[in-house]
XYZ file of C-alpha atoms in Angstrom:
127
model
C -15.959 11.139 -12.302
C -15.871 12.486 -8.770
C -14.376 9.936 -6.781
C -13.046 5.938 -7.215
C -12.679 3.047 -5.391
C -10.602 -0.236 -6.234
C -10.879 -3.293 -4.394
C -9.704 -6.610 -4.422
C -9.946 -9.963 -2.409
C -6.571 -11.352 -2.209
C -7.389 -15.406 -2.340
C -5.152 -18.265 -2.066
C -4.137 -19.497 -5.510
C -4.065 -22.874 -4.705
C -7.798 -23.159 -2.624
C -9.372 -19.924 -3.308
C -9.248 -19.258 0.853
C -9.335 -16.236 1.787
C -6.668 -14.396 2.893
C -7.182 -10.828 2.982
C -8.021 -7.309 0.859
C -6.769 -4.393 -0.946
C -8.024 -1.131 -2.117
C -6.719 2.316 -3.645
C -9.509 5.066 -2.988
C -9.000 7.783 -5.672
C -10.894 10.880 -3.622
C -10.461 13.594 -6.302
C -9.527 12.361 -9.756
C -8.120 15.586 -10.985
C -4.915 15.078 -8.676
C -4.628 11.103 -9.704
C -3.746 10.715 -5.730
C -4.792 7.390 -4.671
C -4.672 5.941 -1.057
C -3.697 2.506 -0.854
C -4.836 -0.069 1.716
C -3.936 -3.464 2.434
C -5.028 -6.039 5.472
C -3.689 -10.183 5.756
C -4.736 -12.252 8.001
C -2.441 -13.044 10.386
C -1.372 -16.532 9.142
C -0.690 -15.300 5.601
C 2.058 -12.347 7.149
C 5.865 -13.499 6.257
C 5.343 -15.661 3.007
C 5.581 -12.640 0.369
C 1.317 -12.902 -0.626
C 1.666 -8.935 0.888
C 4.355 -7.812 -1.374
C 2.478 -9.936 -4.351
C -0.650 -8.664 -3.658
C 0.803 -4.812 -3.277
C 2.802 -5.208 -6.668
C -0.451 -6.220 -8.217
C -2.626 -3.509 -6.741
C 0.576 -0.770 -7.525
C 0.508 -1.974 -11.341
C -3.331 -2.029 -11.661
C -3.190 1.301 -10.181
C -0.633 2.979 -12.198
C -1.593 1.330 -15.533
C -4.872 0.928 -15.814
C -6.422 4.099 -13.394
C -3.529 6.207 -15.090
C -2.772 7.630 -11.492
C 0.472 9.735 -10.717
C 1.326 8.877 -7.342
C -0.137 6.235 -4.620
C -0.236 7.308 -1.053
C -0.392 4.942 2.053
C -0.636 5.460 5.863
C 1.689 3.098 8.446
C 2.151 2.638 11.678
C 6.026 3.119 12.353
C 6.125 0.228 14.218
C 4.904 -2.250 11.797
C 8.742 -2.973 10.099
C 7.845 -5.845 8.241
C 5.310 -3.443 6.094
C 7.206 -0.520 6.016
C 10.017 -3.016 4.591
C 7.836 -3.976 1.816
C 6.995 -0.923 1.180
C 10.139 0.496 0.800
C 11.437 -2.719 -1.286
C 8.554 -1.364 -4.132
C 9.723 1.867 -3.641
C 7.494 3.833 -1.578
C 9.285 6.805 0.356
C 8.461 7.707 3.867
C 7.133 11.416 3.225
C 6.203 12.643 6.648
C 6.062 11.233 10.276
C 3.126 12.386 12.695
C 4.134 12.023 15.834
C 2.601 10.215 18.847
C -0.387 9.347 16.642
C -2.354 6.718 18.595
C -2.418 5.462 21.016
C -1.689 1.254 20.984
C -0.633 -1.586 23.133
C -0.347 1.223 26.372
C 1.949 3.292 24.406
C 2.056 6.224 22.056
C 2.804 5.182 18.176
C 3.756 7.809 14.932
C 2.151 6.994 12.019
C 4.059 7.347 8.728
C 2.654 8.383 5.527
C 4.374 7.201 2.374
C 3.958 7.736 -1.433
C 5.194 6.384 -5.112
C 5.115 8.775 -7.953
C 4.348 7.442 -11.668
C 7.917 8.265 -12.692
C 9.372 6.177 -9.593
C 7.368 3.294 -10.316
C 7.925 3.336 -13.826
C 11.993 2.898 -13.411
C 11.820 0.364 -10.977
C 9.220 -1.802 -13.677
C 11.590 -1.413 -16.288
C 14.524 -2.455 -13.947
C 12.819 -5.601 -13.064
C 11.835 -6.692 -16.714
């Protein structure tokens, strides 16, 4: 296998609507790297379906792609992501500064990462 992709329509539960998507991009197997992606729609933000839908993509990730660590990019100013994040127990790994350029100012981006071992002890602290 030279390269995987994951993906997954995050619905509503309730209706099916839907609300948003997820992916992990595995670009060379033989390092088990993936890159995690995730995107709501705006009136789905703040009700927990991003840290549901992240857990489930995490999980999927580690148990059934066998991957050692799961990589994301961030902007540093979006808090309530980097929050969530954090709460699964991503690590901020590196900071590039002044990164784009948004709303008429300058932004760093953050890139963050999980390693199997790390995810491991915080699924066995939770069940």
């Amino acid at each position: 296998m030279e390269r995987a992709t994951f993906g997954a329509i995050i619905a509503l539960k309730e209706t099916g609507e839907f609300m948003g998507q997820g992916l992990v991009d595995v670009i060379q197997p033989k390092n088990r790297d993936g890159t995690f992606g995730i995107c709501l729609l705006p009136k789905f933000w703040n009700n927990g379906y991003g840290t549901e839908a992240t857990k489930f993509i995490m999980d999927h990730s580690f148990k059934w792609f066998g991957l050692n660590r799961l990589s994301l990019g961030v902007f540093a100013n979006n808090a309530r992501a980097i929050t969530v994040y954090e709460k699964l127990g991503f690590i901020i790994e590196g900071r590039k500064r002044q990164a784009v350029w948004m709303d008429n100012r300058w932004e760093d981006s953050l890139t963050m990462g999980i390693l199997r071992d790390e995810w491991e002890s915080n699924t066995e602290r939770e069940g």
